[in-house]
Amino acid sequence: MTRLPARRPEATAPVAGRPDRWSKLDLKVSPYVYVAPFFVVFAVVGLFPLLYTAYVSLFDWRLGDDTAKFLGAGNYTELLADPQFWNALLNTVSIFLLSSVPQVIVAVAVAALLNTNLRLRTGFRMGVLVPYVASLVAVGIIFGNLFGVNYGLVNSVLDMVGIGRIDWQANRLASHIAIATMVNWRWTGYNALIVLAAMQAIPPEMNEAAMIDGAGPWRRFTSITLPMLRPTIIFVVITSTIGGLQIFTEPKLFSAMPGSDTGGSTGQFQTVTLYLYQSAFDNQRLGYASAIAWVLFLVIVIAAVGNYFITRRLAR
Amino acid sequence: MTRRPGFLVYGLLVAFILGSVFPIYWSFLVPSHGNDILTDKVPPLLPGGNFFSNAQQVLDTIPFWHALMNSVIVSGSVALSVVVFSTLAGFAFAKLQFRGSNVLFVLVVLTMAVPTQLGIIPLYMAMADFGWAGHLQAVIVPNLVSAFGVFWMRQYLADAVPSELIEAARSDGCSMIRVFWHVAVPASRPAAAMLGLFTFMQSWNDFLWPLIALDQNNPTIQLALEQLQAGYYVNYALVLAGTTLATIPIFLLFVAVGRQLVAGIMQGAVKG
């Protein structure tokens, strides 16, 4: 290669001073080469599986089957008439609401606390992040133990204060609360940091002006901070929707019968993803499970869009 | 605004953090005493001396070191690959002009909303066809790139690399890949470290896909933990000793880099 430096003596040369053919090609092709790996890998392991899931969902596709029978919308009509699916969907929504609503409220409160002029600021910020770092499986096992019926710490405390024991695994609402507690425990601190970042981006002049106008701390919080946080709260709500509706590990590990995919003896805390898993890998019905995946996908999209509008209104 | 907050603020924050740490502490307390404390009316608050014997039993029950090694290999290669590909693509989107770049970037952002979890059935079928089921590459390959990573690096590099520097390097005759290596890579270091850390932890904690793709003889640490409590009789001292053992490495990492992790989450939040 006889590639010479393209620099000219009269300095301030434009980008392509005097590019030879190779350099021109380099300039043109390189960007595509750099972004290509993402698109190629995503197409193969992200997009293709999602579309192929739609295809599989049209068949009676058993695990290890070579000749799948075409059903058309059969899986979907079966699914819509399947009480276990509706039960799972109801559980998922219930657990999701029990986890995301208190979580956003507490996260904003913790962020407000962290947004003061604290000593040991970094220490406190790291402290609230500890649960986020803990392994999800460990968390599931630990909370399963804490919420144990006979030997769980939570029940011991309830017993001591005179409320009495609650069967966290068997009672439907109680199991949802216990699972939501795991989710909240894990994510509240993380979300508090995200909200804190948005709080710190609020120009201090706004608060100062309001203070001069005689607005107290509470008034400043509701009239300045909360409206300014709206985009961040929308972001937090939507990410927790996408994650929350796919919840799997927590209910899977919460079962009193470890390793089971039924979500309790009567499916009282079986979520949609858990039902998907059970349909695919216990019942070996891949087509049916694929139909569940697509319906869940639609539910997530609808919920995310719906949440966007609701949150936009509420935080106005 | 420089006034120090009062006792109430510290009290509430300390209470929140104690609540955050307590379950993890409890999971260490039980194996350090033994199953007996589960039946105690008032459980002890200080650790006892049984932890090592329970930990030893964990090592005898599950292939702990093997699983830990698997997790390190999987999370390490996923983090490395995500960082490399995200920096490349982020650099192109932030600093290079090319036809269709806006459309392509919008596509990247849109893919962030696609829950890849929902594609597990075809992925599982593909892995079975390739004969990858049970092997680590079945867990690594589907996670080689991340839309969030591309987005993150683009946002960072857009500010971090002055366009004049790229132009100067180009007019000095630098090829694109040398510009990338000598200008973009050094500038991207803080963001790349952050992304690597994030990806590592996420991959370390992944459960659903490894559960499908791997088998019991070749588990990641999360799967090994789950094996500990499978069965009719659950020995909690043993199981919780396992969770503690598995938590130690990730906590050492957290202690070492927690400060940067906090800064990164906050920085990403403002930009994102």
Coordinates of C-alpha atoms in Angstrom, one line a residue:
Chain A
M1 CA 0.0 0.0 0.0
T2 CA 1.3 3.4 -0.9
R3 CA -1.0 5.2 1.4
L4 CA 0.4 8.7 2.1
P5 CA -0.6 11.0 4.8
A6 CA -3.3 13.3 3.3
R7 CA -2.2 16.2 5.3
R8 CA -1.6 19.5 3.5
P9 CA 0.8 22.2 4.5
E10 CA -1.9 24.8 4.7
A11 CA -3.3 22.9 7.8
T12 CA -7.1 23.4 8.5
A13 CA -7.7 20.7 5.8
P14 CA -11.2 19.3 5.6
V15 CA -11.8 15.7 6.7
A16 CA -11.1 14.0 3.4
G17 CA -8.0 16.0 2.5
R18 CA -7.1 13.9 -0.5
P19 CA -8.4 10.4 0.2
D20 CA -7.3 7.6 -2.0
R21 CA -9.8 5.0 -3.0
W22 CA -9.1 2.8 0.0
S23 CA -9.6 5.6 2.4
K24 CA -12.9 6.5 0.8
L25 CA -14.1 3.0 1.0
D26 CA -13.0 2.8 4.6
L27 CA -15.0 5.9 5.4
K28 CA -18.1 4.6 3.7
V29 CA -18.1 1.0 4.8
S30 CA -16.7 1.1 8.3
P31 CA -19.8 2.4 10.0
Y32 CA -21.8 -0.4 8.7
V33 CA -19.2 -2.9 9.7
Y34 CA -19.3 -1.5 13.3
V35 CA -23.1 -1.7 13.7
A36 CA -23.4 -5.0 11.9
P37 CA -22.6 -7.3 14.8
F38 CA -25.5 -5.9 16.8
F39 CA -28.0 -6.3 14.1
V40 CA -26.9 -9.7 13.0
V41 CA -26.8 -11.2 16.4
F42 CA -30.0 -9.5 17.4
A43 CA -31.8 -10.7 14.3
V44 CA -30.6 -14.3 15.1
V45 CA -31.2 -14.5 18.8
G46 CA -33.8 -11.8 19.4
L47 CA -36.1 -11.0 16.5
F48 CA -36.1 -14.4 14.8
P49 CA -37.1 -16.3 17.9
L50 CA -39.9 -13.9 18.6
L51 CA -41.3 -14.3 15.1
Y52 CA -40.7 -18.0 15.1
T53 CA -42.6 -18.2 18.3
A54 CA -45.6 -16.9 16.4
Y55 CA -45.1 -19.6 13.8
V56 CA -44.8 -22.4 16.4
S57 CA -47.9 -21.1 18.2
L58 CA -50.0 -22.2 15.2
F59 CA -49.1 -25.9 15.6
D60 CA -49.7 -28.7 18.0
W61 CA -45.9 -28.8 18.6
R62 CA -44.8 -31.4 21.1
L63 CA -41.3 -31.6 22.5
G64 CA -39.2 -33.9 20.3
D65 CA -41.9 -34.0 17.7
D66 CA -41.0 -34.2 14.0
T67 CA -44.5 -33.9 12.5
A68 CA -46.3 -31.0 14.2
K69 CA -50.0 -30.7 13.4
F70 CA -51.2 -27.4 12.0
L71 CA -53.9 -25.9 14.3
G72 CA -54.2 -22.4 13.0
A73 CA -55.6 -20.3 15.8
G74 CA -56.4 -23.4 17.8
N75 CA -53.9 -22.8 20.5
Y76 CA -55.2 -19.3 21.0
T77 CA -58.8 -20.2 21.2
E78 CA -57.9 -23.0 23.7
L79 CA -55.8 -20.4 25.7
L80 CA -58.6 -17.9 25.9
A81 CA -60.9 -20.6 27.3
D82 CA -58.2 -21.9 29.7
P83 CA -59.0 -21.0 33.3
Q84 CA -55.4 -21.7 34.3
F85 CA -54.2 -19.1 31.9
W86 CA -56.7 -16.5 33.3
N87 CA -55.7 -17.4 36.8
A88 CA -52.0 -16.9 35.9
L89 CA -52.7 -13.6 34.2
L90 CA -54.7 -12.4 37.2
N91 CA -51.9 -13.4 39.6
T92 CA -49.3 -11.7 37.4
V93 CA -51.3 -8.5 37.4
S94 CA -52.0 -8.7 41.1
I95 CA -48.3 -9.3 42.0
F96 CA -47.3 -6.6 39.5
L97 CA -49.6 -4.0 41.1
L98 CA -48.6 -5.0 44.6
S99 CA -45.0 -4.5 43.6
S100 CA -44.8 -1.5 41.4
V101 CA -47.2 0.9 43.1
P102 CA -45.6 0.9 46.6
Q103 CA -42.2 0.6 44.9
V104 CA -42.5 3.9 42.9
I105 CA -43.9 5.7 45.9
V106 CA -41.1 4.5 48.3
A107 CA -38.4 5.1 45.7
V108 CA -39.5 8.7 45.3
A109 CA -39.5 9.1 49.1
V110 CA -36.1 7.5 49.5
A111 CA -34.7 9.6 46.7
A112 CA -36.0 12.8 48.4
L113 CA -34.2 11.6 51.6
L114 CA -31.0 11.0 49.7
N115 CA -31.3 14.4 47.9
T116 CA -30.5 16.2 51.2
N117 CA -27.0 17.3 52.1
L118 CA -26.0 14.1 53.8
R119 CA -22.8 13.1 55.4
L120 CA -21.4 9.9 54.0
R121 CA -23.4 10.5 50.8
T122 CA -21.8 7.7 48.8
G123 CA -22.1 5.3 51.6
F124 CA -25.9 5.8 51.8
R125 CA -26.3 5.5 48.1
M126 CA -24.3 2.2 48.0
G127 CA -26.4 1.0 51.0
V128 CA -29.7 1.3 49.2
L129 CA -28.2 -0.6 46.2
V130 CA -27.2 -3.7 48.2
P131 CA -30.4 -5.7 47.3
Y132 CA -30.0 -5.0 43.6
V133 CA -26.6 -6.8 43.7
A134 CA -27.8 -9.8 45.6
S135 CA -28.4 -12.9 43.4
L136 CA -32.1 -13.3 42.5
V137 CA -32.1 -17.0 43.3
A138 CA -30.5 -16.4 46.7
V139 CA -33.1 -13.7 47.3
G140 CA -35.9 -16.2 46.4
I141 CA -34.6 -18.8 48.7
I142 CA -34.0 -16.4 51.5
F143 CA -37.5 -14.9 51.3
G144 CA -39.0 -18.3 50.9
N145 CA -37.4 -19.2 54.2
L146 CA -38.4 -15.9 55.9
F147 CA -42.0 -16.4 54.8
G148 CA -42.0 -20.1 55.8
V149 CA -45.2 -21.2 57.5
N150 CA -43.8 -23.0 60.5
Y151 CA -40.3 -21.8 61.0
G152 CA -40.4 -18.5 59.1
L153 CA -39.1 -15.4 60.9
V154 CA -42.0 -13.3 59.6
N155 CA -44.5 -15.6 61.2
S156 CA -42.6 -15.8 64.4
V157 CA -42.7 -12.0 64.7
L158 CA -46.4 -11.9 63.8
D159 CA -47.0 -14.6 66.4
M160 CA -45.1 -12.6 69.0
V161 CA -47.0 -9.4 68.4
G162 CA -50.3 -11.3 68.6
I163 CA -51.4 -11.1 65.0
G164 CA -51.0 -14.8 64.5
R165 CA -49.4 -16.9 61.7
I166 CA -50.3 -16.5 58.1
D167 CA -50.0 -19.3 55.6
W168 CA -47.9 -17.3 53.1
Q169 CA -47.7 -20.2 50.6
A170 CA -51.3 -21.3 50.7
N171 CA -53.2 -18.1 51.0
R172 CA -53.6 -16.4 47.6
L173 CA -53.3 -12.8 48.6
A174 CA -50.7 -13.5 51.2
S175 CA -48.5 -15.3 48.6
H176 CA -48.8 -12.4 46.2
I177 CA -47.8 -10.0 49.0
A178 CA -44.8 -12.1 49.9
I179 CA -43.6 -12.3 46.2
A180 CA -44.2 -8.6 45.7
T181 CA -42.1 -8.0 48.8
M182 CA -39.2 -9.8 47.2
V183 CA -39.5 -7.7 44.1
N184 CA -39.9 -4.4 46.1
W185 CA -37.0 -5.3 48.3
R186 CA -34.8 -5.9 45.3
W187 CA -35.7 -2.9 43.1
T188 CA -36.7 0.0 45.3
G189 CA -33.2 1.2 46.0
Y190 CA -32.2 1.0 42.4
N191 CA -35.2 3.0 41.3
A192 CA -34.5 5.5 44.1
L193 CA -31.1 6.2 42.6
I194 CA -32.6 6.8 39.2
V195 CA -35.2 9.2 40.6
L196 CA -32.4 10.8 42.7
A197 CA -30.5 11.5 39.5
A198 CA -33.5 13.2 38.0
M199 CA -34.0 15.3 41.2
Q200 CA -30.5 16.5 41.0
A201 CA -31.0 17.7 37.5
I202 CA -33.8 20.1 38.6
P203 CA -32.3 23.6 38.5
P204 CA -32.0 25.0 42.1
E205 CA -33.2 28.4 40.9
M206 CA -36.7 27.0 40.6
N207 CA -36.8 25.9 44.3
E208 CA -35.2 29.2 45.4
A209 CA -37.8 31.2 43.5
A210 CA -40.6 29.2 45.0
M211 CA -39.1 29.6 48.5
I212 CA -39.0 33.4 48.0
D213 CA -42.7 33.2 47.0
G214 CA -43.3 31.5 50.3
A215 CA -43.8 27.9 49.3
G216 CA -43.1 25.4 52.1
P217 CA -41.1 22.2 51.5
W218 CA -44.3 20.1 50.8
R219 CA -45.6 22.6 48.4
R220 CA -42.3 22.8 46.6
F221 CA -42.2 19.0 46.4
T222 CA -45.6 18.6 44.9
S223 CA -45.5 21.7 42.6
I224 CA -41.9 21.6 41.4
T225 CA -40.2 18.3 42.1
L226 CA -43.0 15.8 41.2
P227 CA -43.9 17.5 37.9
M228 CA -40.2 17.7 36.9
L229 CA -39.8 14.0 37.7
R230 CA -42.5 13.0 35.4
P231 CA -40.3 11.6 32.5
T232 CA -38.3 9.6 35.0
I233 CA -41.3 8.2 36.8
I234 CA -42.7 7.2 33.4
F235 CA -39.4 5.5 32.6
V236 CA -39.4 3.7 36.0
V237 CA -43.0 2.6 35.7
I238 CA -42.6 1.3 32.1
T239 CA -39.4 -0.7 32.8
S240 CA -41.0 -2.2 35.9
T241 CA -44.1 -3.1 33.8
I242 CA -42.0 -4.9 31.3
G243 CA -40.0 -6.7 34.0
G244 CA -42.9 -7.2 36.4
L245 CA -45.2 -8.9 33.9
Q246 CA -42.5 -11.4 33.0
I247 CA -41.9 -12.3 36.7
F248 CA -40.7 -15.9 36.9
T249 CA -37.8 -16.6 39.3
E250 CA -39.6 -15.4 42.5
P251 CA -42.8 -17.5 42.2
K252 CA -40.8 -20.4 40.9
L253 CA -38.6 -20.5 44.1
F254 CA -41.4 -19.5 46.4
S255 CA -43.2 -22.8 46.2
A256 CA -43.3 -24.9 49.3
M257 CA -42.5 -27.8 47.0
P258 CA -39.2 -26.7 45.6
G259 CA -38.7 -27.2 41.9
S260 CA -42.4 -27.3 41.0
D261 CA -43.8 -25.1 38.3
T262 CA -47.4 -25.1 39.5
G263 CA -47.1 -21.9 41.6
G264 CA -48.6 -23.4 44.7
S265 CA -51.0 -26.3 45.2
T266 CA -53.8 -24.7 43.4
G267 CA -51.8 -22.3 41.2
Q268 CA -52.5 -19.5 43.6
F269 CA -49.3 -17.7 42.7
Q270 CA -48.5 -19.2 39.3
T271 CA -47.6 -16.3 36.9
V272 CA -47.9 -16.3 33.2
T273 CA -44.2 -16.9 32.5
L274 CA -44.3 -19.8 35.0
Y275 CA -47.3 -21.2 33.2
L276 CA -45.4 -20.8 29.9
Y277 CA -42.5 -22.7 31.4
Q278 CA -44.7 -25.4 32.7
S279 CA -46.5 -25.8 29.4
A280 CA -43.3 -26.0 27.4
F281 CA -41.1 -28.1 29.6
D282 CA -43.3 -30.1 31.9
N283 CA -46.3 -30.6 29.6
Q284 CA -44.1 -30.6 26.6
R285 CA -46.5 -28.5 24.6
L286 CA -44.3 -26.0 22.7
G287 CA -47.0 -24.7 20.5
Y288 CA -49.3 -23.9 23.3
A289 CA -46.5 -22.3 25.3
S290 CA -45.7 -20.2 22.2
A291 CA -49.2 -18.9 22.1
I292 CA -48.9 -17.9 25.8
A293 CA -45.6 -16.1 24.9
W294 CA -47.3 -14.1 22.2
V295 CA -50.4 -13.2 24.3
L296 CA -48.1 -12.2 27.1
F297 CA -46.1 -10.0 24.7
L298 CA -49.3 -8.2 23.6
V299 CA -50.3 -7.8 27.2
I300 CA -46.9 -6.2 28.0
V301 CA -47.2 -3.8 25.0
I302 CA -50.7 -2.8 26.0
A303 CA -49.8 -2.4 29.6
A304 CA -46.7 -0.3 28.8
V305 CA -48.6 2.0 26.5
G306 CA -51.5 2.2 29.0
N307 CA -49.1 3.0 31.8
Y308 CA -47.4 5.7 29.7
F309 CA -50.7 7.6 29.4
I310 CA -51.8 7.0 33.0
T311 CA -48.5 8.1 34.5
R312 CA -48.4 11.1 32.2
R313 CA -51.8 12.2 33.6
L314 CA -51.1 11.4 37.2
A315 CA -47.8 13.2 37.4
R316 CA -49.0 16.3 35.8
Chain B
M1 CA -29.3 24.2 50.6
T2 CA -26.1 23.5 52.5
R3 CA -27.9 22.9 55.7
R4 CA -27.3 19.4 57.1
P5 CA -30.5 17.3 57.3
G6 CA -31.9 16.4 60.7
F7 CA -32.0 13.2 62.7
L8 CA -35.3 12.1 61.0
V9 CA -33.7 11.9 57.6
Y10 CA -30.8 9.9 58.8
G11 CA -33.1 7.7 60.9
L12 CA -35.3 6.9 58.0
L13 CA -32.4 6.2 55.7
V14 CA -30.7 3.9 58.2
A15 CA -33.9 2.1 58.7
F16 CA -34.3 1.6 55.0
I17 CA -30.8 0.3 54.6
L18 CA -31.1 -2.0 57.6
G19 CA -34.2 -3.4 55.9
S20 CA -32.2 -3.8 52.7
V21 CA -29.3 -5.6 54.4
F22 CA -31.2 -7.7 57.0
P23 CA -32.4 -10.6 54.7
I24 CA -28.9 -11.1 53.5
Y25 CA -27.6 -11.0 57.1
W26 CA -30.3 -13.5 58.1
S27 CA -29.2 -15.8 55.3
F28 CA -25.7 -15.9 57.0
L29 CA -27.1 -16.1 60.5
V30 CA -29.0 -19.3 60.0
P31 CA -26.0 -21.4 58.7
S32 CA -23.7 -19.9 61.3
H33 CA -25.9 -21.4 64.0
G34 CA -27.8 -24.3 62.4
N35 CA -31.4 -25.1 61.8
D36 CA -32.2 -24.9 65.5
I37 CA -32.5 -21.1 65.4
L38 CA -35.5 -21.4 63.0
T39 CA -37.5 -22.8 65.9
D40 CA -36.2 -20.4 68.5
K41 CA -38.8 -18.0 69.9
V42 CA -36.2 -15.2 69.9
P43 CA -33.5 -15.9 67.3
P44 CA -29.9 -14.7 68.1
L45 CA -28.6 -11.6 66.4
L46 CA -24.9 -12.4 66.3
P47 CA -23.4 -15.1 64.2
G48 CA -22.4 -18.5 65.7
G49 CA -19.6 -20.8 64.8
N50 CA -21.1 -23.4 62.5
F51 CA -20.8 -21.6 59.2
F52 CA -17.7 -23.4 58.0
S53 CA -19.1 -26.8 58.6
N54 CA -22.2 -26.0 56.7
A55 CA -20.2 -24.4 53.9
Q56 CA -18.1 -27.5 53.7
Q57 CA -21.3 -29.5 53.4
V58 CA -22.4 -27.3 50.5
L59 CA -19.2 -28.0 48.7
D60 CA -19.8 -31.7 49.2
T61 CA -23.4 -31.6 48.0
I62 CA -23.2 -29.5 44.8
P63 CA -20.4 -28.9 42.3
F64 CA -19.9 -25.5 43.8
W65 CA -16.6 -24.6 42.3
H66 CA -17.5 -25.9 38.9
A67 CA -20.7 -23.9 38.9
L68 CA -18.9 -20.8 40.1
M69 CA -16.3 -21.2 37.3
N70 CA -19.1 -21.6 34.8
S71 CA -20.8 -18.4 36.0
V72 CA -17.5 -16.5 35.7
I73 CA -16.9 -17.8 32.2
V74 CA -20.5 -17.0 31.1
S75 CA -20.7 -13.6 32.7
G76 CA -17.2 -12.7 31.7
S77 CA -17.6 -13.5 28.1
V78 CA -21.0 -11.9 27.8
A79 CA -19.8 -8.7 29.4
L80 CA -16.7 -8.6 27.2
S81 CA -18.6 -9.2 24.0
V82 CA -21.4 -6.7 24.9
V83 CA -18.7 -4.0 25.7
V84 CA -16.8 -4.6 22.5
F85 CA -19.8 -4.6 20.1
S86 CA -21.6 -1.8 21.9
T87 CA -18.5 0.4 21.8
L88 CA -18.1 -0.3 18.1
A89 CA -21.7 0.4 17.3
G90 CA -22.0 3.3 19.7
F91 CA -19.0 5.0 18.1
A92 CA -20.5 4.6 14.7
F93 CA -23.8 6.0 15.7
A94 CA -22.3 8.8 17.7
K95 CA -19.6 10.0 15.4
L96 CA -19.8 8.7 11.9
Q97 CA -22.0 9.8 9.2
F98 CA -23.6 7.1 7.1
R99 CA -26.8 6.6 5.2
G100 CA -29.6 5.2 7.3
S101 CA -27.9 5.8 10.6
N102 CA -31.0 7.5 12.1
V103 CA -33.3 4.7 11.1
L104 CA -30.9 2.1 12.3
F105 CA -30.5 3.8 15.7
V106 CA -34.3 4.1 16.1
L107 CA -34.4 0.4 15.5
V108 CA -31.9 -0.2 18.2
V109 CA -33.9 1.8 20.7
L110 CA -37.1 -0.1 19.6
T111 CA -35.5 -3.5 20.2
M112 CA -34.9 -2.4 23.8
A113 CA -38.6 -2.8 24.3
V114 CA -38.7 -6.4 23.0
P115 CA -38.7 -8.8 25.9
T116 CA -36.2 -11.4 24.6
Q117 CA -37.5 -13.8 27.3
L118 CA -40.5 -14.5 25.1
G119 CA -38.4 -16.1 22.4
I120 CA -37.2 -18.9 24.7
I121 CA -39.0 -21.7 22.9
P122 CA -37.5 -21.3 19.4
L123 CA -34.1 -20.6 21.1
Y124 CA -34.4 -23.8 23.0
M125 CA -35.3 -25.7 19.8
A126 CA -32.3 -24.1 18.0
M127 CA -30.0 -25.0 20.8
A128 CA -31.2 -28.6 20.8
D129 CA -30.7 -28.7 17.0
F130 CA -27.1 -27.4 17.2
G131 CA -26.4 -29.8 20.0
W132 CA -25.6 -26.9 22.3
A133 CA -28.1 -27.8 25.0
G134 CA -26.2 -28.3 28.2
H135 CA -23.1 -26.4 27.0
L136 CA -22.1 -23.0 28.1
Q137 CA -22.3 -21.5 24.6
A138 CA -26.0 -22.0 24.8
V139 CA -26.1 -19.4 27.5
I140 CA -23.4 -17.1 26.1
V141 CA -24.4 -16.7 22.5
P142 CA -28.0 -15.4 22.9
N143 CA -26.6 -12.6 25.1
L144 CA -23.6 -11.5 23.0
V145 CA -25.1 -8.1 22.1
S146 CA -27.4 -5.7 24.0
A147 CA -29.5 -2.8 22.6
F148 CA -29.1 -1.0 25.9
G149 CA -25.4 -1.3 25.6
V150 CA -25.4 0.3 22.1
F151 CA -27.6 3.1 23.3
W152 CA -25.5 3.7 26.4
M153 CA -22.2 3.9 24.5
R154 CA -23.7 6.1 21.9
Q155 CA -24.9 8.6 24.5
Y156 CA -21.6 8.6 26.2
L157 CA -19.4 8.8 23.1
A158 CA -21.4 11.6 21.5
D159 CA -20.1 14.0 24.2
A160 CA -16.8 12.3 25.1
V161 CA -15.1 12.3 21.8
P162 CA -14.5 15.7 20.1
S163 CA -15.3 15.4 16.4
E164 CA -12.3 17.6 15.6
L165 CA -10.0 14.9 17.0
I166 CA -11.5 12.4 14.6
E167 CA -11.1 14.7 11.7
A168 CA -7.6 15.5 12.6
A169 CA -6.8 11.8 12.9
R170 CA -8.5 11.1 9.6
S171 CA -6.6 13.9 7.8
D172 CA -3.4 12.5 9.2
G173 CA -4.3 9.4 7.3
C174 CA -5.6 7.2 10.1
S175 CA -7.8 4.4 8.9
M176 CA -11.2 4.2 10.6
I177 CA -10.3 1.3 12.8
R178 CA -7.2 3.1 14.0
V179 CA -9.3 6.1 14.8
F180 CA -11.6 3.8 16.8
W181 CA -8.7 2.2 18.6
H182 CA -6.7 5.3 19.4
V183 CA -9.5 7.9 19.9
A184 CA -12.8 6.2 20.7
V185 CA -11.5 3.3 22.9
P186 CA -9.5 5.4 25.4
A187 CA -12.4 8.0 25.6
S188 CA -15.0 5.2 26.2
R189 CA -13.2 3.6 29.2
P190 CA -15.4 4.9 32.1
A191 CA -18.7 4.1 30.2
A192 CA -17.3 0.8 29.0
A193 CA -16.3 -0.2 32.6
M194 CA -19.8 0.6 33.7
L195 CA -21.5 -1.3 31.0
G196 CA -19.2 -4.3 31.5
L197 CA -20.0 -4.3 35.2
F198 CA -23.8 -4.0 34.7
T199 CA -23.8 -6.8 32.1
F200 CA -21.7 -9.0 34.2
M201 CA -24.1 -8.7 37.2
Q202 CA -27.1 -9.2 35.0
S203 CA -25.7 -12.3 33.4
W204 CA -24.6 -13.6 36.8
N205 CA -28.1 -13.3 38.1
D206 CA -29.9 -14.8 35.1
F207 CA -32.0 -17.8 36.0
L208 CA -34.7 -18.6 33.5
W209 CA -32.6 -19.1 30.4
P210 CA -29.8 -21.1 32.0
L211 CA -32.4 -23.3 33.7
I212 CA -33.7 -24.2 30.2
A213 CA -30.4 -24.3 28.3
L214 CA -28.2 -26.1 30.8
D215 CA -28.5 -29.3 32.7
Q216 CA -27.8 -30.3 36.2
N217 CA -24.3 -31.6 35.6
N218 CA -23.0 -28.3 34.2
P219 CA -24.9 -25.6 36.1
T220 CA -24.2 -21.9 36.7
I221 CA -24.1 -20.9 40.3
Q222 CA -27.8 -19.9 40.3
L223 CA -28.8 -23.3 39.1
A224 CA -26.6 -25.0 41.6
L225 CA -28.3 -23.0 44.4
E226 CA -31.7 -24.1 43.2
Q227 CA -30.5 -27.7 43.2
L228 CA -29.6 -27.3 46.9
Q229 CA -33.2 -26.8 47.9
A230 CA -34.8 -29.3 45.6
G231 CA -36.2 -32.3 47.4
Y232 CA -38.8 -33.1 50.0
Y233 CA -36.7 -32.2 53.0
V234 CA -35.0 -28.8 52.9
N235 CA -32.1 -28.3 55.2
Y236 CA -32.2 -24.5 55.5
A237 CA -28.8 -24.1 57.2
L238 CA -27.3 -25.9 54.2
V239 CA -29.3 -24.0 51.6
L240 CA -28.6 -20.6 53.1
A241 CA -24.9 -21.5 53.5
G242 CA -25.0 -22.0 49.8
T243 CA -26.6 -18.6 49.1
T244 CA -24.1 -16.9 51.3
L245 CA -21.2 -18.6 49.6
A246 CA -22.5 -17.6 46.2
T247 CA -23.1 -14.0 47.3
I248 CA -19.6 -13.5 48.6
P249 CA -17.9 -13.0 45.2
I250 CA -20.5 -10.6 43.9
F251 CA -20.3 -8.6 47.1
L252 CA -16.6 -8.4 47.0
L253 CA -17.0 -7.0 43.5
F254 CA -19.7 -4.6 44.8
V255 CA -17.4 -3.3 47.5
A256 CA -14.6 -2.7 45.0
V257 CA -16.7 -1.0 42.4
G258 CA -20.0 0.0 44.1
R259 CA -19.1 3.7 44.0
Q260 CA -18.8 3.6 40.2
L261 CA -21.9 1.5 39.9
V262 CA -23.9 4.1 41.8
A263 CA -22.4 6.9 39.7
G264 CA -23.2 4.9 36.5
I265 CA -26.8 4.2 37.4
M266 CA -27.4 7.9 38.1
Q267 CA -25.6 9.0 35.0
G268 CA -27.5 6.6 32.8
A269 CA -30.8 7.7 34.4
V270 CA -30.2 11.3 33.5
K271 CA -29.2 10.6 29.9
G272 CA -31.7 7.8 29.4

